[in-house]
Short mmCIF file of N, CA and C in Angstrom, two decimals:
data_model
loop_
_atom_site.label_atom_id
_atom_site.label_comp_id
_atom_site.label_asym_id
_atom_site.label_seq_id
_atom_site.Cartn_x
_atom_site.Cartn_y
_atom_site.Cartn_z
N UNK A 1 0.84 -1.18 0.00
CA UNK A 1 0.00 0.00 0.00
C UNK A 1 0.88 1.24 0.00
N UNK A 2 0.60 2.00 -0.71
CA UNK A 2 0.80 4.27 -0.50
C UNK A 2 0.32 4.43 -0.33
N UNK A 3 1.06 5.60 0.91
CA UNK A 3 0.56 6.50 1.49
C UNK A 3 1.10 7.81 1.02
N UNK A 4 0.17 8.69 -0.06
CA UNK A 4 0.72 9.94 0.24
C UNK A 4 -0.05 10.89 0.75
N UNK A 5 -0.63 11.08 1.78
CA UNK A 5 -1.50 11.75 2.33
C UNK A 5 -1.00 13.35 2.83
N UNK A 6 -1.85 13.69 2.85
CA UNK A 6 -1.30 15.24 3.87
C UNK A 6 -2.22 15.55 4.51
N UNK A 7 -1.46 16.16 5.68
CA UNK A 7 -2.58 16.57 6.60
C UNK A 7 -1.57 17.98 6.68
N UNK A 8 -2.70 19.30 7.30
CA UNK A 8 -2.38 20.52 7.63
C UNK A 8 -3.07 21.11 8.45
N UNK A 9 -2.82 21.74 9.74
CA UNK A 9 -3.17 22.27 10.75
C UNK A 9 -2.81 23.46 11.23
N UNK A 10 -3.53 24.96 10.89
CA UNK A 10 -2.69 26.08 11.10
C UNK A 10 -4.31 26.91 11.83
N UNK A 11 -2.90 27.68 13.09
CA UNK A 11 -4.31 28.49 13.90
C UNK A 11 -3.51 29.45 13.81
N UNK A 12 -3.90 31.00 13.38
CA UNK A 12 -3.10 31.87 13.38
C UNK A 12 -4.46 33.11 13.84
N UNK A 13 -4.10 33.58 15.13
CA UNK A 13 -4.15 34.71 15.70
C UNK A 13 -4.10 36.22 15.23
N UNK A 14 -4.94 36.99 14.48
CA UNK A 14 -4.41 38.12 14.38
C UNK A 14 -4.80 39.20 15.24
N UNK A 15 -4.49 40.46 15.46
CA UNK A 15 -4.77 41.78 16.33
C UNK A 15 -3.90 42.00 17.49
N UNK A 16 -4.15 42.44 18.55
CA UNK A 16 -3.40 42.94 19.79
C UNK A 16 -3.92 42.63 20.78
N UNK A 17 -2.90 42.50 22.08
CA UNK A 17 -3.82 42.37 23.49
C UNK A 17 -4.47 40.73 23.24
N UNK A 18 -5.00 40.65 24.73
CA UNK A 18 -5.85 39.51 24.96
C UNK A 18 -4.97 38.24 25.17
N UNK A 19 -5.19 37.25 26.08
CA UNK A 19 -4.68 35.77 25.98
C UNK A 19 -4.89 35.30 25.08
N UNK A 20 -4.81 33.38 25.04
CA UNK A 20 -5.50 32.96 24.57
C UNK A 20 -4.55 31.28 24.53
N UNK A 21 -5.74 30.69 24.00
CA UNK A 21 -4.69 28.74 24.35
C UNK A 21 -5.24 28.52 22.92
N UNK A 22 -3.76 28.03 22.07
CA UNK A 22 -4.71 27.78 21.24
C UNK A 22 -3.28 26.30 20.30
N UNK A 23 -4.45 25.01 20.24
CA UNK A 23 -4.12 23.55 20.24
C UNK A 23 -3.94 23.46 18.57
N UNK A 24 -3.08 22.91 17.76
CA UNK A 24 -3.32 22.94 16.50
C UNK A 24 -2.81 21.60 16.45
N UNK A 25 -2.78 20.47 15.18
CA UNK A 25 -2.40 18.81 15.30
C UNK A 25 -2.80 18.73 14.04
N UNK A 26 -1.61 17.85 13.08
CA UNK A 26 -2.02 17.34 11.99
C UNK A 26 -0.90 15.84 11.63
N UNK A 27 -2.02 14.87 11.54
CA UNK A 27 -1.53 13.89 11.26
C UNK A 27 -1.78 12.79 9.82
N UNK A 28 -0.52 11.65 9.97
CA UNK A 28 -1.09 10.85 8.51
C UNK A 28 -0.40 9.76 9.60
N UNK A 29 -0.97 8.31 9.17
CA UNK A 29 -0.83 7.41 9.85
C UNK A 29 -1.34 6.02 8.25
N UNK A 30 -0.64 5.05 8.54
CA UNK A 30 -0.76 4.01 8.00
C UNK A 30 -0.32 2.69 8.69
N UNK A 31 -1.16 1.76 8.44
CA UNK A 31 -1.02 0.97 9.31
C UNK A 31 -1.52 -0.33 8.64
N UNK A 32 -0.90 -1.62 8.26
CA UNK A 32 -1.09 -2.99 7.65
C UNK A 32 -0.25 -4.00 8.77
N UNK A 33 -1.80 -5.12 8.96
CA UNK A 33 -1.56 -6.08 9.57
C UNK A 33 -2.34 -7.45 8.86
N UNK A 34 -1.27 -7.99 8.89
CA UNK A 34 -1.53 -9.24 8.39
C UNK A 34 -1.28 -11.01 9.38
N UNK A 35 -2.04 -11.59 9.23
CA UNK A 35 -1.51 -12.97 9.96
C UNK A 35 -1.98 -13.98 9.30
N UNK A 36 -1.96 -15.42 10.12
CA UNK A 36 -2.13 -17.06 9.33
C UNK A 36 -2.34 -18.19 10.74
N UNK A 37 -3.33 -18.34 11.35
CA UNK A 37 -3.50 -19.07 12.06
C UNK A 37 -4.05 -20.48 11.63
N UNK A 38 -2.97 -21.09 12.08
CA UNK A 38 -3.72 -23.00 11.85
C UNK A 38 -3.33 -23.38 10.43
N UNK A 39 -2.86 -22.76 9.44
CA UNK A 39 -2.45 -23.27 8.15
C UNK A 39 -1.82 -24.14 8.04
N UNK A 40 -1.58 -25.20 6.96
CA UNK A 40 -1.18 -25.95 6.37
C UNK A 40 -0.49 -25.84 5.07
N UNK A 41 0.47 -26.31 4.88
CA UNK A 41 1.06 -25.85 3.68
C UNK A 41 1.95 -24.63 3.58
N UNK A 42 1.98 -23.94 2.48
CA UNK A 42 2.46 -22.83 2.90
C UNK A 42 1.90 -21.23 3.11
N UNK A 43 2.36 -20.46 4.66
CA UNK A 43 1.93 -19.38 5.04
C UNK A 43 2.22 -18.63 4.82
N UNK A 44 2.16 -17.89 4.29
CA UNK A 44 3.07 -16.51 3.87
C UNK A 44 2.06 -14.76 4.50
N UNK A 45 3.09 -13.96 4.41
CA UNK A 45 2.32 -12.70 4.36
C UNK A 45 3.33 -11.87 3.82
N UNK A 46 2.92 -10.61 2.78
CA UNK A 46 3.45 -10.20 2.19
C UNK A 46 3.37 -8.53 1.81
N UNK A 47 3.97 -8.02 3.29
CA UNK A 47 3.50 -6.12 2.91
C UNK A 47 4.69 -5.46 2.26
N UNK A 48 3.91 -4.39 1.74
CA UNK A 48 4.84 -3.45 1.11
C UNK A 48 4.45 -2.53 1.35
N UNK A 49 4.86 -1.45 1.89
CA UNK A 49 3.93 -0.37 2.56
C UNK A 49 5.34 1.02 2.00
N UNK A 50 4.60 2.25 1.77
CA UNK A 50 4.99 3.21 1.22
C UNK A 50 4.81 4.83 1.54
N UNK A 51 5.43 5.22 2.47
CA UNK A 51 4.65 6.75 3.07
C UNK A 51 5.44 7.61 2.69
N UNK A 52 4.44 8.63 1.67
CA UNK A 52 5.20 9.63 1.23
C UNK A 52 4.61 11.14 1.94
N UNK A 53 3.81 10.63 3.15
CA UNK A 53 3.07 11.64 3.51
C UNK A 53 3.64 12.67 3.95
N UNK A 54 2.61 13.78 4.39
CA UNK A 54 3.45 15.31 4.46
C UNK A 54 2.33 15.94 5.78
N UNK A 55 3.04 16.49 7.01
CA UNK A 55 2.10 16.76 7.72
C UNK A 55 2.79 18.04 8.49
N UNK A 56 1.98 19.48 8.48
CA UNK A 56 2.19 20.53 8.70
C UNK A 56 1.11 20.74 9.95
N UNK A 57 2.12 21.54 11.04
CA UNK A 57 1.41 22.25 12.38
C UNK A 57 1.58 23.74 12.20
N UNK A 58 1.60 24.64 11.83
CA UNK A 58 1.67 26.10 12.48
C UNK A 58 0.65 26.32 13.20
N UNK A 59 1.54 27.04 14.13
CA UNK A 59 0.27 28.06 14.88
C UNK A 59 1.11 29.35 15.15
N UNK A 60 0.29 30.46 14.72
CA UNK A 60 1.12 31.87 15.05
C UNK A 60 -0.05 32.99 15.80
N UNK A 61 0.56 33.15 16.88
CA UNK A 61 0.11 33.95 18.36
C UNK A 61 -0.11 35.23 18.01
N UNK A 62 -1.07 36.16 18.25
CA UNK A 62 -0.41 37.53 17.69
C UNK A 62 -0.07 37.98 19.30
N UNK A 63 0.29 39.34 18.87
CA UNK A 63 0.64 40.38 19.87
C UNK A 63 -0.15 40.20 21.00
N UNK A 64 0.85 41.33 22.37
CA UNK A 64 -0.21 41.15 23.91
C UNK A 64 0.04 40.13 24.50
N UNK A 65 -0.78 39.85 25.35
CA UNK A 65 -0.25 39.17 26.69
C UNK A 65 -1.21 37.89 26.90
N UNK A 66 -0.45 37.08 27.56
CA UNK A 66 -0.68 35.80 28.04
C UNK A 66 -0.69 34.79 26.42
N UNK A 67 -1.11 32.96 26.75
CA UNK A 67 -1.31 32.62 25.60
C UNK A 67 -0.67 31.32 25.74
N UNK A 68 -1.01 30.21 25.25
CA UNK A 68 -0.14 28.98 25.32
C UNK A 68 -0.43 28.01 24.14
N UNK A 69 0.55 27.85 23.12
CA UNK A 69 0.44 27.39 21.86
C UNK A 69 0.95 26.15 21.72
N UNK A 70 0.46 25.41 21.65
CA UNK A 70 0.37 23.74 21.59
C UNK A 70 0.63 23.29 19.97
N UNK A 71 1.23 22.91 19.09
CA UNK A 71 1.79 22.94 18.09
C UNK A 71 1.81 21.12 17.84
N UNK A 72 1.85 20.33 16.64
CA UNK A 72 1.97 19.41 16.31
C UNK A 72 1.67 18.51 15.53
N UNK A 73 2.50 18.19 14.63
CA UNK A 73 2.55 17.06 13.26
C UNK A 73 2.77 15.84 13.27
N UNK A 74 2.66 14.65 12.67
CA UNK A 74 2.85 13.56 13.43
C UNK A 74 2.49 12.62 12.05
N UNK A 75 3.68 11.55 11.52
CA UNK A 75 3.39 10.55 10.37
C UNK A 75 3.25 9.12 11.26
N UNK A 76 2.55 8.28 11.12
CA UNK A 76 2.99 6.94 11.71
C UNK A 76 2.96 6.32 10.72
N UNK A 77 3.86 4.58 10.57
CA UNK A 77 3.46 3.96 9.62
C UNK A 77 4.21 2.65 10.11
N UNK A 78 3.28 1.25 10.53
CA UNK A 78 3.14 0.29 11.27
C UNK A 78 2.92 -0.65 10.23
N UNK A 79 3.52 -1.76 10.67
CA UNK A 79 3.03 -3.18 10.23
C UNK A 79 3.20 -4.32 11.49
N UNK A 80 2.23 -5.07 10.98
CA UNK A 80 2.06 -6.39 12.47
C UNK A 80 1.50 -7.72 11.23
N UNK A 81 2.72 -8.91 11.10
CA UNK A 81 2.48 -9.71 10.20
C UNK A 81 3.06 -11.08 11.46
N UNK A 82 2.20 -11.53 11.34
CA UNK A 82 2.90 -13.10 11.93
C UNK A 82 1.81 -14.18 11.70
N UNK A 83 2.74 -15.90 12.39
CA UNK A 83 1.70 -17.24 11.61
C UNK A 83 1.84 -17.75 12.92
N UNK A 84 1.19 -18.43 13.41
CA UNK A 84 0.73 -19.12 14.52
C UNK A 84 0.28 -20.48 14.42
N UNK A 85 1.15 -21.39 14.79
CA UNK A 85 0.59 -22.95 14.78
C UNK A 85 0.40 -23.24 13.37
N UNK A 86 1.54 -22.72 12.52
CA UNK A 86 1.18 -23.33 11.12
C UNK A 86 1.79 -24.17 10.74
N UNK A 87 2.08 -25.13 9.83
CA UNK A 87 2.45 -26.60 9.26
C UNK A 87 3.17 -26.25 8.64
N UNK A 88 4.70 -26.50 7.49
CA UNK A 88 4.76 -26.25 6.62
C UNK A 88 5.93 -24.95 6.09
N UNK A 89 5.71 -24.05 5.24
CA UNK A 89 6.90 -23.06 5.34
C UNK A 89 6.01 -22.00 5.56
N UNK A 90 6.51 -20.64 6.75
CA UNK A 90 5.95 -19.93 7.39
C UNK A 90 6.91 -18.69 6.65
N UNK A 91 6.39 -17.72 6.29
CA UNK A 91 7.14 -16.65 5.94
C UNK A 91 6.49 -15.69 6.06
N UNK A 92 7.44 -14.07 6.19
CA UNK A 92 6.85 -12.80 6.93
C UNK A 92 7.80 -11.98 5.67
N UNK A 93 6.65 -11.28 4.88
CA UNK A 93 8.24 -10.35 3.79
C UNK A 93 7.74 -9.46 4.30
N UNK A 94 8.09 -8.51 4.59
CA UNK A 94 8.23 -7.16 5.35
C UNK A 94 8.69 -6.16 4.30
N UNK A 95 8.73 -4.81 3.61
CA UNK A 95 9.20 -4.05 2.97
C UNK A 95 8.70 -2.80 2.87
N UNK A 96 9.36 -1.77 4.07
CA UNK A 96 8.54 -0.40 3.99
C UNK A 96 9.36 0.40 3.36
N UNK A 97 9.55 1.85 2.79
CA UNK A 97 9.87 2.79 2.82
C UNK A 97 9.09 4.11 3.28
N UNK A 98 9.83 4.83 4.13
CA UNK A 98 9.28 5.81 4.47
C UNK A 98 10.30 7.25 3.98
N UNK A 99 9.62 7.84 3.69
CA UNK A 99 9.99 9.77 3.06
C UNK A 99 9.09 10.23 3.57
N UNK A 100 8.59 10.14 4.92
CA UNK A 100 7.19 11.58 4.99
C UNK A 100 8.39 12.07 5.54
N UNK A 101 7.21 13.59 5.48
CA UNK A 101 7.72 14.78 6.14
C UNK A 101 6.55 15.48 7.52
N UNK A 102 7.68 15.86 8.20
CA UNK A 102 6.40 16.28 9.51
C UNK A 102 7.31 17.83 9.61
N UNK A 103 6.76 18.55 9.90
CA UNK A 103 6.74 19.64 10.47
C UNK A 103 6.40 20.82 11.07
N UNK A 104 6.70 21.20 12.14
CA UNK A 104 5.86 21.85 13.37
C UNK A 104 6.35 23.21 13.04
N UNK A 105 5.68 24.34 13.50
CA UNK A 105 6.09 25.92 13.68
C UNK A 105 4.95 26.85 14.63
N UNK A 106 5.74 27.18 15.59
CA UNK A 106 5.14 28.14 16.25
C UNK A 106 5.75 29.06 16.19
N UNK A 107 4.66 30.36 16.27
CA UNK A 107 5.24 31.74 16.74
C UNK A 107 4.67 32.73 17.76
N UNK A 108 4.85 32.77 18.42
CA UNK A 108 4.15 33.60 19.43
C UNK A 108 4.43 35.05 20.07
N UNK A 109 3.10 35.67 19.63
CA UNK A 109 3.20 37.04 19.97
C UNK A 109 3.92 37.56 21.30
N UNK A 110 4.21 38.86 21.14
CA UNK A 110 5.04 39.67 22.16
C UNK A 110 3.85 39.42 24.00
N UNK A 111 4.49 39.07 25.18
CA UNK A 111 4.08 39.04 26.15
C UNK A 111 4.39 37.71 26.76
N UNK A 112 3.80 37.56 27.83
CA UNK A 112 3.75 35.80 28.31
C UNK A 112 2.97 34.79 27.40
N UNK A 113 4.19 33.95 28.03
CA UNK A 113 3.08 32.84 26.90
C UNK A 113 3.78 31.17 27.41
N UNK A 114 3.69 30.21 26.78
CA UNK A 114 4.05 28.97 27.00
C UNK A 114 4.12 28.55 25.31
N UNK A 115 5.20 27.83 25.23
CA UNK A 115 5.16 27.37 23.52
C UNK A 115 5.71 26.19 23.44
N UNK A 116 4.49 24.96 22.68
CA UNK A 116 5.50 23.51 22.91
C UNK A 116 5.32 23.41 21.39
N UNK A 117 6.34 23.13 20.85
CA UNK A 117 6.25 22.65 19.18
C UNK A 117 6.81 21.11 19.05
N UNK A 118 6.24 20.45 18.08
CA UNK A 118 7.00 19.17 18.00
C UNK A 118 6.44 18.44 16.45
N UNK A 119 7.66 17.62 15.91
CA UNK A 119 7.06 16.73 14.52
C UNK A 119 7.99 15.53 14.94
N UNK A 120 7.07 14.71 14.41
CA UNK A 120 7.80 13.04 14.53
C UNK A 120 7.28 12.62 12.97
N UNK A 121 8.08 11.58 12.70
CA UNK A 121 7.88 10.87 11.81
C UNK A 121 8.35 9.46 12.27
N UNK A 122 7.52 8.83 12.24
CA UNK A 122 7.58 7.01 13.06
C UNK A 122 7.22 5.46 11.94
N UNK A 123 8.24 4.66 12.16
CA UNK A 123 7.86 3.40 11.34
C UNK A 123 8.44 2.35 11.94
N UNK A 124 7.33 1.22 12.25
CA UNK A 124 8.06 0.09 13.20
C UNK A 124 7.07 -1.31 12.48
N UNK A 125 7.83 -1.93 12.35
CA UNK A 125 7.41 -3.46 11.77
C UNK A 125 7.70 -4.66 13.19
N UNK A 126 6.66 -5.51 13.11
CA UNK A 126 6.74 -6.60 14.22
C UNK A 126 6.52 -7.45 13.23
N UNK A 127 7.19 -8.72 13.28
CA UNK A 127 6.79 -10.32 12.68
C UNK A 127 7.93 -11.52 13.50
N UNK A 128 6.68 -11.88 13.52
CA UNK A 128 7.20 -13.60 14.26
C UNK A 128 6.09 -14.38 13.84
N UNK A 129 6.84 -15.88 13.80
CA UNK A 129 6.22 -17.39 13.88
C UNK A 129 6.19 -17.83 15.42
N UNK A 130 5.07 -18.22 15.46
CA UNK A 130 4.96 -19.12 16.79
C UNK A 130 4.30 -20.52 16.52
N UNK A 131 4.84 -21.54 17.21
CA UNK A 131 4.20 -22.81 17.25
C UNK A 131 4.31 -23.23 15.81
N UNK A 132 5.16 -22.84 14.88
CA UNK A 132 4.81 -23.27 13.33
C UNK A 132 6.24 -24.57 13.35
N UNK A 133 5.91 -25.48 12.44
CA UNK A 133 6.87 -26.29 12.09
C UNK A 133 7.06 -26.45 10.88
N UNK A 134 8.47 -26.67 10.48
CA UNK A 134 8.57 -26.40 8.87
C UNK A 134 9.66 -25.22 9.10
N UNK A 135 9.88 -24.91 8.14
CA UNK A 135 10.67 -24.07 8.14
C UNK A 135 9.84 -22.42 8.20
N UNK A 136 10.55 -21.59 8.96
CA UNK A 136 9.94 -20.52 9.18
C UNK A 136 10.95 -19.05 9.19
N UNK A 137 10.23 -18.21 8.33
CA UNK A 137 11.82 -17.17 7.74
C UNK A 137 10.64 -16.05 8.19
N UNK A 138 11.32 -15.00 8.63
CA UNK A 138 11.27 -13.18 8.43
C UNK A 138 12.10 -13.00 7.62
N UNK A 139 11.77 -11.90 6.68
CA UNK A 139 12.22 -10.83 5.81
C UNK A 139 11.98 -9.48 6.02
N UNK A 140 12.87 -8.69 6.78
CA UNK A 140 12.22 -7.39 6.92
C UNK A 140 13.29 -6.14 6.41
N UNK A 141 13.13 -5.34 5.57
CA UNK A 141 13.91 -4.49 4.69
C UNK A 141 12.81 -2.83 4.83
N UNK A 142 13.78 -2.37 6.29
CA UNK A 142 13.09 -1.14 6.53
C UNK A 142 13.74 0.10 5.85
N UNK A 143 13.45 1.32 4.94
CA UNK A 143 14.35 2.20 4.49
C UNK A 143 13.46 3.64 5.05
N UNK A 144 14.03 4.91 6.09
CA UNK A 144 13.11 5.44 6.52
C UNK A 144 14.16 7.04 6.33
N UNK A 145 14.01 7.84 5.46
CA UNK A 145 14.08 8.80 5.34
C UNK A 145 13.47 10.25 5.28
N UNK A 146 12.84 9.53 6.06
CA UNK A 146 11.63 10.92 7.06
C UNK A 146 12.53 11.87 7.29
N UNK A 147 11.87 13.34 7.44
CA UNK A 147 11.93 14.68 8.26
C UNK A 147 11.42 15.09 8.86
N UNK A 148 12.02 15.56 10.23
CA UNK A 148 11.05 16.08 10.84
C UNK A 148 11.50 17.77 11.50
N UNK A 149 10.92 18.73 11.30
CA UNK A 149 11.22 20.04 11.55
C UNK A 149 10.69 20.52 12.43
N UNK A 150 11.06 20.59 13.45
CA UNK A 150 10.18 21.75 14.26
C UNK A 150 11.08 22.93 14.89
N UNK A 151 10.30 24.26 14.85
CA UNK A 151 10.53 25.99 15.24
C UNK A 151 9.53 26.36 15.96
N UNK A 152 10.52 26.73 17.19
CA UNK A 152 9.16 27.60 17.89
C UNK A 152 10.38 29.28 17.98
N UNK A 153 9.48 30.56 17.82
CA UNK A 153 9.60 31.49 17.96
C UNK A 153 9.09 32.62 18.54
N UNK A 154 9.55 33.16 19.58
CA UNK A 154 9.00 33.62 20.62
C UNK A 154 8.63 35.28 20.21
N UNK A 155 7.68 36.06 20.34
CA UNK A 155 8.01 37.55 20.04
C UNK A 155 8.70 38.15 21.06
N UNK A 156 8.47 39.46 21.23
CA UNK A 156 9.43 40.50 22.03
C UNK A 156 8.49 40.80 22.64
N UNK A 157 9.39 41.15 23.71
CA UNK A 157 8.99 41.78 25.45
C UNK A 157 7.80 40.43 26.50
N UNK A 158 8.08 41.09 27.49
CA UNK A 158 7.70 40.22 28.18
C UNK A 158 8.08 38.76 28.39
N UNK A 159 7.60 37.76 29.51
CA UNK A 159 7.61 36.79 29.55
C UNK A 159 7.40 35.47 28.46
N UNK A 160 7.99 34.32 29.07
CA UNK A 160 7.61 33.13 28.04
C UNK A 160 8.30 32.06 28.21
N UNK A 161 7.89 30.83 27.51
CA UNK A 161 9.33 29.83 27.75
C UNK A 161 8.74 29.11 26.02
N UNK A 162 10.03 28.56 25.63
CA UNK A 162 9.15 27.14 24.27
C UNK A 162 10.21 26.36 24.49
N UNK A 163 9.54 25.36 23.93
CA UNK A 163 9.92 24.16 23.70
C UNK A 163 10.13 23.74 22.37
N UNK A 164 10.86 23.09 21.24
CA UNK A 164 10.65 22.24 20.26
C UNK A 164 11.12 20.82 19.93
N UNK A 165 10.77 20.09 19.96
CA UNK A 165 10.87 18.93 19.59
C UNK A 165 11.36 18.51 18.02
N UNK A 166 11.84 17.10 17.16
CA UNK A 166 11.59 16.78 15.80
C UNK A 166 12.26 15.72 16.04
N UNK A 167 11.66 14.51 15.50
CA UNK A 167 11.98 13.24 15.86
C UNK A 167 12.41 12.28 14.84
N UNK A 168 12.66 11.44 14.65
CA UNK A 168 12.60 9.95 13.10
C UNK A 168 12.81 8.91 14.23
N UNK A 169 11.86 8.18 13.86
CA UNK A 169 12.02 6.82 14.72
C UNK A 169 11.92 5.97 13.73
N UNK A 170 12.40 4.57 13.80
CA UNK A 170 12.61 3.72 13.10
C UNK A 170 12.86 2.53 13.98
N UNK A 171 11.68 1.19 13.74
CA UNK A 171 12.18 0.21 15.21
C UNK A 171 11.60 -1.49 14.36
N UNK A 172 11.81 -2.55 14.54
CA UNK A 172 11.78 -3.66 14.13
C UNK A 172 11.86 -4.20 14.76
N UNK A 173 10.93 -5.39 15.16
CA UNK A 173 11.01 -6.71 16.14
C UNK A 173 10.88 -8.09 14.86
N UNK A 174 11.76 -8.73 15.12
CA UNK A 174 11.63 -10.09 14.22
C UNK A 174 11.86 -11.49 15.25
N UNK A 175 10.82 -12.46 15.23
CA UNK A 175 11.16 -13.58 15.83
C UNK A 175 10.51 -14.81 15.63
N UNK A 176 10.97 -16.12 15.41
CA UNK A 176 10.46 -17.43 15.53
C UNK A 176 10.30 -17.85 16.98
#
C-alpha cells in the first residue's frame, strides 16, 4: 500500500492584546496487519507499505499578553504480520519505505506565553512465527528517510518559555 496523504493544521491569531490557548495537530498514519492461524502448507504474508506523507502544524500567536500554543505534526506507519501454529513453510516479507515529512512551527506574539512545538515521523514493523513447524523465515527491509522540523519562535517583550521537539524513529522486532 501508499501512502501519500497530507494533513495541515494552522491556527493563526491576528490583532493585539488579549490571551488565549490555542491547540493545533495534523496527522497521517498508516497501518497494515496481516496474519495465518492454523495453516497448512504454505503461510506466507506479504507487505509493502509506502509513506510519502506530508504533515504541517503552524500556529502563530499575535501580539499582547498571556497565551499557550500547543503545536503538532505527526506521520505513523506500522506493520504487524505473523503465523501461529502453522504446518509447513511460514514466511513474513516485510518491505517499507518511508519519506514523509512532519513539520511543526510556532510563533508567538510579544508578552507571556508557553510554547511547545514538535514533529515526529515514526515506522516500526513486528513479525514472528509461533508454534509453526517447517521451516519458518522473516524478511524485513526497513528504508526510513523521514523529516522532521520543528521551530518555535517567541516575540518580544515580556515573559515566556518554548519548547521544540523533531523526531525519526525507526524500530523492528523479528522472531520465531
Amino acid at each position: 500500500s501508499t501512502q501519500n496523504g497530507e494533513a495541515t493544521a494552522r491556527t493563526i491569531i491576528d490583532g493585539n492584546g488579549g490571551g488565549g490557548e490555542y491547540i493545533t495537530s495534523a496527522s497521517v498514519e498508516q497501518e497494515a496487519k496481516a496474519f495465518n492461524i492454523g495453516c497448512d502448507g504454505t503461510c506466507s504474508n506479504e507487505i509493502d507499505t509506502t509513506n510519502n506523507g506530508k504533515a504541517t502544524a503552524i500556529s502563530t500567536g499575535a501580539g499582547g499578553s498571556g497565551g499557550s500554543y500547543e503545536t503538532g505534526a505527526a506521520i505513523k506507519q506500522s506493520v504487524v504480520a505473523f503465523n501461529i501454529d502453522c504446518s509447513g513453510t511460514c514466511s513474513n516479507d516485510i518491505l517499507q519505505d518511508n519519506s514523509a515529512q512532519a513539520t511543526a512551527q510556532t510563533a508567538g506574539g510579544g508578552g507571556s506565553g508557553d510554547y511547545e512545538t514538535g514533529a515526529s515521523v515514526e515506522q516500526s514493523a513486528v513479525a514472528f512465527n509461533i508454534g509453526c513447524s517447517g521451516t519458518c523465515t522473516n524478511s524485513l527491509d526497513q528504508t526510513n528517510r523521514g523529516v522532521a522540523t520543528a521551530q518555535t519562535t517567541a516575540g518580544g517583550g515580556g515573559s515566556g518559555s518554548g519548547e521544540s521537539t523533531a523526531g525519526v524513529k525507526q524500530k523492528a522486532v523479528q522472531f520465531n
